[in-house]
Amino acid sequence: MDKSHEVDFYVMTPRSHPQDKTADERDREDLARLGKKQVLKRNFGFLSMLGFSCTMLVTWEGLLVLFVQGLTNGGPAGLIYGFTVAWIGTLAVFLTLAEMASMAPTSSGQYHWVAMLAPPSCRKFLSYLTGWVTVTGWQAFVASVCYLSGTLIQGLIVLENPDYEPKLWHGTLLFWAIAACAVFVNTVVSRVLPTLEGFILVFHVLGFFAIIIPLVYLSPHTSSHDVFGHFLNAGGWSSQGLSFFMSEEIRNPSRVVPASMLTSILLNGVLGFGMLVGVLFCIGNLDDALATPTGYPFMEIFLQGTGSRKGSAAMISIVIILGVCATIAVLASSSRLTWSFARDRGLPGWQYLSRVRSYHHPSY
């Protein structure tokens, strides 16, 4: 850790904001109270941060993409009840994270909070360990979102052209293309990122209705018993029984970060639950959905429901675009965390990684 601010890093001083100070001055004082120096520009407000959080969570989009795991290891009813329990648990976790983000709004996130709250005898070790776990986890998150978006594009090609034979290297090229797009937005045009996230928020909500309305209207519906009472065990189990890293770029982060976190959980939870119920009522032939050559059952469900390849392709394209947008947000969050950990000398090569040039933000 950077010894120049070691004392302030572990002990927060009380807030004291005279009324004659500007919002930017108060934000800088809050950061100094945590032992940090203001380096990044504060370009995000509540709506842009809400868009950032919702885009990164991609709840209803993620439900469609990872539909097969829940479907084979629980069935429709398992998905419904599992989502409800997971939503309640996630909300409880985010309530705690929101409180911590309000107290200490810094890009360091969890490892800073561990350093503040852990016993003095082991706080350095636990903070260092937490930093490495979160940094590596977020880097892996970037890779996984790029991979999923790339394979979604391959699935769409298979749907439109059944003669297409997907190759592994095709997916690799798509992976790197999506990663390059995310890097471009986070570096070359990083100044428009807050505005872009606001537009993505609108697309995130409108895209939900653009998919759910034609799907529910055109598809034949299954019975409520099949949705809420049908469990499926096809996974080999013996019984049937995962924003604050952007804090240093947000105006008034002690209020905006917690509010955007909780609002995104509530909004995405409602949209996710609505999409899940709608898709399960329109699931059609379950065996055909699981055996689809696209690799993603929701694509087959769209095709069965609408009876149109072009219409299904348009609906799938919405999911793919939002997946690419999620990659941009995940990379932004991951890069801020990596930069912050390097600033505290937790990474090899911290002298280089902790630099912030005037014309762009961290992108690693």
Tab-separated table of C-alpha atoms in Angstrom:
chain	number	residue	atom	x	y	z
A	1	MET	CA	0.000	0.000	0.000
A	2	ASP	CA	1.061	3.562	-0.575
A	3	LYS	CA	2.676	4.646	2.696
A	4	SER	CA	2.104	8.286	1.890
A	5	HIS	CA	-1.532	7.910	2.894
A	6	GLU	CA	-1.405	4.784	5.054
A	7	VAL	CA	-2.978	6.369	8.124
A	8	ASP	CA	-5.922	7.922	6.293
A	9	PHE	CA	-6.422	4.713	4.329
A	10	TYR	CA	-7.482	2.817	7.437
A	11	VAL	CA	-9.158	5.537	9.497
A	12	MET	CA	-11.817	7.852	8.096
A	13	THR	CA	-12.170	11.331	9.495
A	14	PRO	CA	-15.695	12.741	9.959
A	15	ARG	CA	-17.277	14.677	7.126
A	16	SER	CA	-17.266	18.441	7.482
A	17	HIS	CA	-18.704	20.372	4.549
A	18	PRO	CA	-19.241	24.113	4.949
A	19	GLN	CA	-22.244	25.303	2.974
A	20	ASP	CA	-20.205	27.752	0.881
A	21	LYS	CA	-18.209	24.989	-0.839
A	22	THR	CA	-19.059	23.695	-4.315
A	23	ALA	CA	-20.054	20.094	-5.014
A	24	ASP	CA	-16.678	19.407	-6.669
A	25	GLU	CA	-14.840	20.740	-3.627
A	26	ARG	CA	-16.903	18.546	-1.329
A	27	ASP	CA	-16.229	15.499	-3.485
A	28	ARG	CA	-12.482	16.180	-3.399
A	29	GLU	CA	-12.624	16.557	0.382
A	30	ASP	CA	-14.487	13.271	0.712
A	31	LEU	CA	-11.785	11.554	-1.310
A	32	ALA	CA	-9.018	13.206	0.709
A	33	ARG	CA	-10.738	12.011	3.865
A	34	LEU	CA	-10.151	8.471	2.564
A	35	GLY	CA	-6.482	9.154	1.919
A	36	LYS	CA	-6.877	9.564	-1.849
A	37	LYS	CA	-6.182	12.343	-4.318
A	38	GLN	CA	-8.675	13.358	-7.001
A	39	VAL	CA	-7.251	12.252	-10.362
A	40	LEU	CA	-10.161	11.148	-12.547
A	41	LYS	CA	-12.733	13.584	-13.865
A	42	ARG	CA	-16.234	13.365	-12.396
A	43	ASN	CA	-18.450	13.066	-15.461
A	44	PHE	CA	-21.153	10.692	-14.226
A	45	GLY	CA	-24.487	11.693	-12.710
A	46	PHE	CA	-27.348	9.583	-11.397
A	47	LEU	CA	-28.954	8.635	-14.732
A	48	SER	CA	-25.666	7.815	-16.472
A	49	MET	CA	-24.593	5.773	-13.448
A	50	LEU	CA	-27.948	4.002	-13.366
A	51	GLY	CA	-27.467	3.125	-17.021
A	52	PHE	CA	-23.960	1.944	-16.245
A	53	SER	CA	-25.177	-0.316	-13.424
A	54	CYS	CA	-28.149	-1.734	-15.336
A	55	THR	CA	-26.002	-2.387	-18.394
A	56	MET	CA	-23.370	-4.196	-16.366
A	57	LEU	CA	-25.930	-6.353	-14.565
A	58	VAL	CA	-27.734	-7.288	-17.843
A	59	THR	CA	-30.296	-9.248	-15.839
A	60	TRP	CA	-33.001	-10.017	-18.378
A	61	GLU	CA	-30.451	-10.386	-21.165
A	62	GLY	CA	-28.338	-12.697	-19.005
A	63	LEU	CA	-31.384	-14.823	-18.177
A	64	LEU	CA	-31.888	-15.469	-21.876
A	65	VAL	CA	-28.217	-16.199	-22.586
A	66	LEU	CA	-27.765	-18.570	-19.620
A	67	PHE	CA	-31.243	-20.010	-19.896
A	68	VAL	CA	-30.125	-23.602	-20.502
A	69	GLN	CA	-28.280	-23.997	-17.174
A	70	GLY	CA	-31.338	-23.243	-15.086
A	71	LEU	CA	-33.657	-25.095	-17.431
A	72	THR	CA	-31.747	-28.384	-17.243
A	73	ASN	CA	-31.043	-28.110	-13.507
A	74	GLY	CA	-34.448	-27.193	-12.158
A	75	GLY	CA	-36.820	-26.716	-15.051
A	76	PRO	CA	-39.308	-23.840	-15.385
A	77	ALA	CA	-40.378	-23.956	-11.739
A	78	GLY	CA	-36.760	-24.125	-10.567
A	79	LEU	CA	-35.969	-21.029	-12.620
A	80	ILE	CA	-38.915	-19.078	-11.165
A	81	TYR	CA	-38.252	-19.897	-7.512
A	82	GLY	CA	-34.486	-19.789	-7.895
A	83	PHE	CA	-34.617	-16.322	-9.448
A	84	THR	CA	-36.865	-15.049	-6.656
A	85	VAL	CA	-34.525	-16.311	-3.919
A	86	ALA	CA	-31.442	-15.016	-5.760
A	87	TRP	CA	-33.064	-11.584	-6.269
A	88	ILE	CA	-33.886	-11.245	-2.575
A	89	GLY	CA	-30.373	-12.378	-1.602
A	90	THR	CA	-28.730	-10.022	-4.094
A	91	LEU	CA	-30.810	-7.107	-2.812
A	92	ALA	CA	-29.665	-7.871	0.742
A	93	VAL	CA	-26.017	-7.940	-0.374
A	94	PHE	CA	-26.372	-4.681	-2.329
A	95	LEU	CA	-27.958	-2.950	0.670
A	96	THR	CA	-24.736	-3.606	2.560
A	97	LEU	CA	-22.560	-2.582	-0.386
A	98	ALA	CA	-24.602	0.601	-0.855
A	99	GLU	CA	-24.051	1.549	2.786
A	100	MET	CA	-20.311	0.978	2.431
A	101	ALA	CA	-20.210	2.963	-0.830
A	102	SER	CA	-21.992	5.840	0.925
A	103	MET	CA	-19.441	5.821	3.749
A	104	ALA	CA	-16.346	5.403	1.573
A	105	PRO	CA	-17.033	6.162	-2.128
A	106	THR	CA	-13.750	5.126	-3.736
A	107	SER	CA	-12.710	3.101	-6.773
A	108	SER	CA	-10.899	0.734	-4.411
A	109	GLY	CA	-14.201	-0.860	-3.467
A	110	GLN	CA	-14.128	-3.996	-1.338
A	111	TYR	CA	-10.433	-4.120	-0.554
A	112	HIS	CA	-10.557	-0.582	0.869
A	113	TRP	CA	-13.560	-1.475	3.008
A	114	VAL	CA	-11.801	-4.603	4.263
A	115	ALA	CA	-8.825	-2.460	5.258
A	116	MET	CA	-11.169	-0.153	7.175
A	117	LEU	CA	-13.157	-2.822	9.013
A	118	ALA	CA	-10.815	-5.772	9.508
A	119	PRO	CA	-8.882	-6.271	12.782
A	120	PRO	CA	-5.580	-4.320	12.821
A	121	SER	CA	-3.560	-7.524	13.130
A	122	CYS	CA	-4.636	-8.858	9.722
A	123	ARG	CA	-6.143	-5.916	7.829
A	124	LYS	CA	-3.193	-5.537	5.447
A	125	PHE	CA	-3.154	-9.204	4.492
A	126	LEU	CA	-6.917	-9.445	4.103
A	127	SER	CA	-7.084	-6.197	2.114
A	128	TYR	CA	-4.273	-7.353	-0.187
A	129	LEU	CA	-5.933	-10.735	-0.690
A	130	THR	CA	-9.311	-9.131	-1.373
A	131	GLY	CA	-7.713	-6.771	-3.889
A	132	TRP	CA	-6.168	-9.619	-5.870
A	133	VAL	CA	-9.357	-11.667	-5.828
A	134	THR	CA	-11.495	-8.776	-7.073
A	135	VAL	CA	-8.993	-7.637	-9.726
A	136	THR	CA	-8.563	-11.118	-11.209
A	137	GLY	CA	-12.289	-11.785	-10.940
A	138	TRP	CA	-13.194	-8.630	-12.874
A	139	GLN	CA	-10.575	-9.337	-15.541
A	140	ALA	CA	-12.133	-12.779	-15.988
A	141	PHE	CA	-15.562	-11.120	-16.118
A	142	VAL	CA	-14.430	-9.018	-19.084
A	143	ALA	CA	-13.263	-12.141	-20.911
A	144	SER	CA	-16.483	-14.034	-20.216
A	145	VAL	CA	-18.740	-11.219	-21.488
A	146	CYS	CA	-16.655	-10.945	-24.672
A	147	TYR	CA	-16.886	-14.695	-25.152
A	148	LEU	CA	-20.642	-14.865	-24.616
A	149	SER	CA	-21.268	-11.946	-26.983
A	150	GLY	CA	-19.097	-13.591	-29.645
A	151	THR	CA	-20.868	-16.949	-29.397
A	152	LEU	CA	-24.235	-15.165	-29.497
A	153	ILE	CA	-23.237	-13.731	-32.874
A	154	GLN	CA	-22.299	-17.223	-34.031
A	155	GLY	CA	-25.660	-18.545	-32.835
A	156	LEU	CA	-27.460	-15.834	-34.784
A	157	ILE	CA	-25.514	-16.784	-37.915
A	158	VAL	CA	-26.508	-20.434	-37.450
A	159	LEU	CA	-30.148	-19.406	-37.102
A	160	GLU	CA	-30.040	-17.362	-40.297
A	161	ASN	CA	-27.811	-19.766	-42.240
A	162	PRO	CA	-28.236	-23.428	-41.169
A	163	ASP	CA	-25.362	-24.443	-43.501
A	164	TYR	CA	-22.876	-22.394	-41.489
A	165	GLU	CA	-20.425	-24.496	-39.458
A	166	PRO	CA	-19.132	-22.480	-36.492
A	167	LYS	CA	-15.393	-22.825	-35.899
A	168	LEU	CA	-13.535	-22.138	-32.669
A	169	TRP	CA	-11.316	-19.570	-34.345
A	170	HIS	CA	-14.420	-17.716	-35.557
A	171	GLY	CA	-15.449	-17.263	-31.937
A	172	THR	CA	-11.929	-16.148	-31.026
A	173	LEU	CA	-11.946	-13.444	-33.705
A	174	LEU	CA	-15.367	-12.233	-32.545
A	175	PHE	CA	-14.064	-12.229	-28.957
A	176	TRP	CA	-11.179	-9.917	-29.877
A	177	ALA	CA	-13.394	-7.696	-32.049
A	178	ILE	CA	-15.789	-7.103	-29.146
A	179	ALA	CA	-12.893	-6.512	-26.750
A	180	ALA	CA	-11.381	-3.990	-29.199
A	181	CYS	CA	-14.727	-2.181	-29.429
A	182	ALA	CA	-14.887	-1.907	-25.633
A	183	VAL	CA	-11.302	-0.609	-25.454
A	184	PHE	CA	-12.026	1.948	-28.196
A	185	VAL	CA	-15.039	3.367	-26.341
A	186	ASN	CA	-13.167	3.442	-23.014
A	187	THR	CA	-10.120	5.230	-24.458
A	188	VAL	CA	-10.572	7.109	-27.721
A	189	VAL	CA	-14.137	8.313	-27.080
A	190	SER	CA	-14.198	7.978	-23.283
A	191	ARG	CA	-15.600	11.507	-22.887
A	192	VAL	CA	-18.940	10.392	-24.332
A	193	LEU	CA	-19.192	7.338	-22.050
A	194	PRO	CA	-21.588	8.964	-19.524
A	195	THR	CA	-23.902	10.122	-22.335
A	196	LEU	CA	-23.647	6.738	-24.013
A	197	GLU	CA	-24.647	4.961	-20.796
A	198	GLY	CA	-27.759	7.127	-20.603
A	199	PHE	CA	-28.785	6.059	-24.105
A	200	ILE	CA	-28.011	2.428	-23.265
A	201	LEU	CA	-30.315	2.654	-20.239
A	202	VAL	CA	-33.169	3.702	-22.527
A	203	PHE	CA	-32.309	0.901	-24.981
A	204	HIS	CA	-32.102	-1.565	-22.086
A	205	VAL	CA	-35.694	-0.816	-21.060
A	206	LEU	CA	-37.159	-0.412	-24.565
A	207	GLY	CA	-35.367	-3.553	-25.732
A	208	PHE	CA	-37.149	-5.516	-23.023
A	209	PHE	CA	-40.558	-4.467	-24.355
A	210	ALA	CA	-39.444	-4.931	-27.989
A	211	ILE	CA	-38.838	-8.599	-27.181
A	212	ILE	CA	-41.470	-9.500	-24.603
A	213	ILE	CA	-44.472	-7.963	-26.417
A	214	PRO	CA	-44.169	-9.809	-29.778
A	215	LEU	CA	-43.057	-12.997	-28.030
A	216	VAL	CA	-46.053	-13.132	-25.685
A	217	TYR	CA	-48.492	-11.950	-28.365
A	218	LEU	CA	-47.431	-14.359	-31.120
A	219	SER	CA	-46.487	-17.484	-29.167
A	220	PRO	CA	-48.824	-20.254	-28.036
A	221	HIS	CA	-48.944	-20.313	-24.225
A	222	THR	CA	-48.299	-23.239	-21.929
A	223	SER	CA	-50.257	-23.845	-18.724
A	224	SER	CA	-49.458	-22.129	-15.425
A	225	HIS	CA	-48.892	-25.555	-13.862
A	226	ASP	CA	-46.109	-26.302	-16.353
A	227	VAL	CA	-44.461	-22.973	-15.521
A	228	PHE	CA	-44.816	-22.907	-11.739
A	229	GLY	CA	-44.989	-26.624	-10.970
A	230	HIS	CA	-42.730	-28.392	-13.484
A	231	PHE	CA	-39.264	-29.238	-12.143
A	232	LEU	CA	-36.602	-30.800	-14.343
A	233	ASN	CA	-33.423	-32.629	-13.368
A	234	ALA	CA	-31.326	-33.140	-16.500
A	235	GLY	CA	-28.000	-32.105	-15.037
A	236	GLY	CA	-27.116	-35.260	-13.126
A	237	TRP	CA	-27.797	-33.890	-9.624
A	238	SER	CA	-28.868	-36.410	-6.980
A	239	SER	CA	-31.855	-34.298	-5.867
A	240	GLN	CA	-34.006	-31.372	-6.996
A	241	GLY	CA	-33.935	-29.241	-4.230
A	242	LEU	CA	-22.718	-11.976	-8.096
A	243	SER	CA	-20.470	0.150	-9.687
A	244	PHE	CA	-18.828	1.444	-6.886
A	245	PHE	CA	-15.504	1.136	-8.813
A	246	MET	CA	-16.617	4.203	-10.759
A	247	SER	CA	-17.049	6.242	-7.555
A	248	GLU	CA	-14.176	8.626	-8.276
A	249	GLU	CA	-15.813	9.699	-11.567
A	250	ILE	CA	-19.258	10.431	-10.114
A	251	ARG	CA	-20.547	13.734	-8.804
A	252	ASN	CA	-21.757	13.439	-5.197
A	253	PRO	CA	-20.832	9.718	-5.084
A	254	SER	CA	-21.855	9.134	-1.461
A	255	ARG	CA	-25.476	9.610	-2.565
A	256	VAL	CA	-25.457	8.750	-6.273
A	257	VAL	CA	-23.614	5.415	-6.015
A	258	PRO	CA	-25.907	3.794	-3.399
A	259	ALA	CA	-29.035	5.137	-5.110
A	260	SER	CA	-27.985	3.869	-8.540
A	261	MET	CA	-26.970	0.479	-7.128
A	262	LEU	CA	-30.288	-0.167	-5.404
A	263	THR	CA	-32.377	1.284	-8.226
A	264	SER	CA	-30.607	-0.919	-10.763
A	265	ILE	CA	-31.220	-4.020	-8.633
A	266	LEU	CA	-34.919	-3.229	-8.295
A	267	LEU	CA	-35.356	-2.250	-11.966
A	268	ASN	CA	-33.377	-5.173	-13.349
A	269	GLY	CA	-35.086	-7.566	-10.957
A	270	VAL	CA	-38.531	-6.549	-12.191
A	271	LEU	CA	-37.479	-6.721	-15.848
A	272	GLY	CA	-35.690	-10.028	-15.304
A	273	PHE	CA	-38.638	-11.641	-13.571
A	274	GLY	CA	-41.011	-10.387	-16.274
A	275	MET	CA	-38.793	-11.763	-19.050
A	276	LEU	CA	-38.393	-15.089	-17.272
A	277	VAL	CA	-42.124	-15.628	-16.778
A	278	GLY	CA	-42.905	-14.502	-20.333
A	279	VAL	CA	-40.363	-16.839	-21.918
A	280	LEU	CA	-41.455	-19.809	-19.791
A	281	PHE	CA	-45.091	-19.356	-20.817
A	282	CYS	CA	-43.971	-19.243	-24.471
A	283	ILE	CA	-41.384	-22.010	-24.297
A	284	GLY	CA	-43.036	-24.281	-26.865
A	285	ASN	CA	-41.251	-27.564	-27.504
A	286	LEU	CA	-38.736	-27.915	-24.674
A	287	ASP	CA	-36.741	-30.717	-26.313
A	288	ASP	CA	-36.284	-28.692	-29.512
A	289	ALA	CA	-35.211	-25.655	-27.485
A	290	LEU	CA	-32.554	-27.663	-25.628
A	291	ALA	CA	-31.303	-29.319	-28.834
A	292	THR	CA	-31.028	-26.126	-30.901
A	293	PRO	CA	-27.893	-25.964	-33.107
A	294	THR	CA	-27.458	-22.294	-32.151
A	295	GLY	CA	-26.323	-23.335	-28.660
A	296	TYR	CA	-28.822	-20.969	-27.031
A	297	PRO	CA	-32.365	-22.260	-26.322
A	298	PHE	CA	-33.865	-18.766	-26.216
A	299	MET	CA	-33.113	-18.378	-29.937
A	300	GLU	CA	-35.174	-21.452	-30.728
A	301	ILE	CA	-37.954	-20.202	-28.422
A	302	PHE	CA	-38.020	-16.895	-30.310
A	303	LEU	CA	-38.185	-18.772	-33.625
A	304	GLN	CA	-40.976	-21.100	-32.472
A	305	GLY	CA	-42.939	-18.235	-30.988
A	306	THR	CA	-42.757	-15.743	-33.868
A	307	GLY	CA	-42.523	-18.237	-36.732
A	308	SER	CA	-40.193	-15.803	-38.488
A	309	ARG	CA	-36.422	-16.055	-38.830
A	310	LYS	CA	-36.135	-12.348	-39.628
A	311	GLY	CA	-38.243	-11.345	-36.638
A	312	SER	CA	-36.311	-13.701	-34.357
A	313	ALA	CA	-33.017	-12.339	-35.704
A	314	ALA	CA	-34.111	-8.772	-34.902
A	315	MET	CA	-35.026	-9.759	-31.333
A	316	ILE	CA	-31.761	-11.666	-30.878
A	317	SER	CA	-29.806	-8.681	-32.240
A	318	ILE	CA	-31.155	-6.563	-29.374
A	319	VAL	CA	-29.684	-9.020	-26.880
A	320	ILE	CA	-26.336	-9.059	-28.729
A	321	ILE	CA	-26.089	-5.246	-28.852
A	322	LEU	CA	-26.805	-5.004	-25.131
A	323	GLY	CA	-24.207	-7.728	-24.513
A	324	VAL	CA	-21.581	-5.642	-26.327
A	325	CYS	CA	-22.692	-2.593	-24.315
A	326	ALA	CA	-22.251	-4.639	-21.143
A	327	THR	CA	-18.679	-5.397	-22.214
A	328	ILE	CA	-17.972	-1.663	-22.386
A	329	ALA	CA	-19.308	-1.137	-18.856
A	330	VAL	CA	-17.543	-4.182	-17.410
A	331	LEU	CA	-14.221	-3.105	-18.930
A	332	ALA	CA	-14.670	0.414	-17.525
A	333	SER	CA	-15.332	-0.926	-14.030
A	334	SER	CA	-12.533	-3.492	-14.224
A	335	SER	CA	-10.009	-0.911	-15.415
A	336	ARG	CA	-10.851	1.505	-12.574
A	337	LEU	CA	-10.406	-1.236	-9.995
A	338	THR	CA	-7.092	-2.334	-11.519
A	339	TRP	CA	-5.878	1.279	-11.613
A	340	SER	CA	-6.936	1.859	-8.008
A	341	PHE	CA	-5.167	-1.292	-6.770
A	342	ALA	CA	-2.046	-0.236	-8.674
A	343	ARG	CA	-2.315	3.241	-7.111
A	344	ASP	CA	-2.107	1.532	-3.713
A	345	ARG	CA	0.949	-0.432	-4.927
A	346	GLY	CA	-0.841	-3.773	-4.863
A	347	LEU	CA	0.149	-4.845	-8.393
A	348	PRO	CA	3.494	-5.459	-10.088
A	349	GLY	CA	4.344	-2.559	-12.342
A	350	TRP	CA	2.210	-0.190	-10.274
A	351	GLN	CA	4.400	2.747	-11.309
A	352	TYR	CA	3.085	2.419	-14.880
A	353	LEU	CA	-0.430	1.096	-14.191
A	354	SER	CA	-1.256	3.913	-11.773
A	355	ARG	CA	-0.582	6.658	-14.325
A	356	VAL	CA	-3.546	8.539	-15.774
A	357	ARG	CA	-2.915	10.514	-18.930
A	358	SER	CA	-4.910	13.635	-19.581
A	359	TYR	CA	-6.520	12.347	-22.763
A	360	HIS	CA	-8.000	9.046	-21.576
A	361	HIS	CA	-8.937	6.924	-18.597
A	362	PRO	CA	-7.479	3.569	-17.438
A	363	SER	CA	-8.370	0.761	-19.837
A	364	TYR	CA	-6.639	-2.364	-18.506
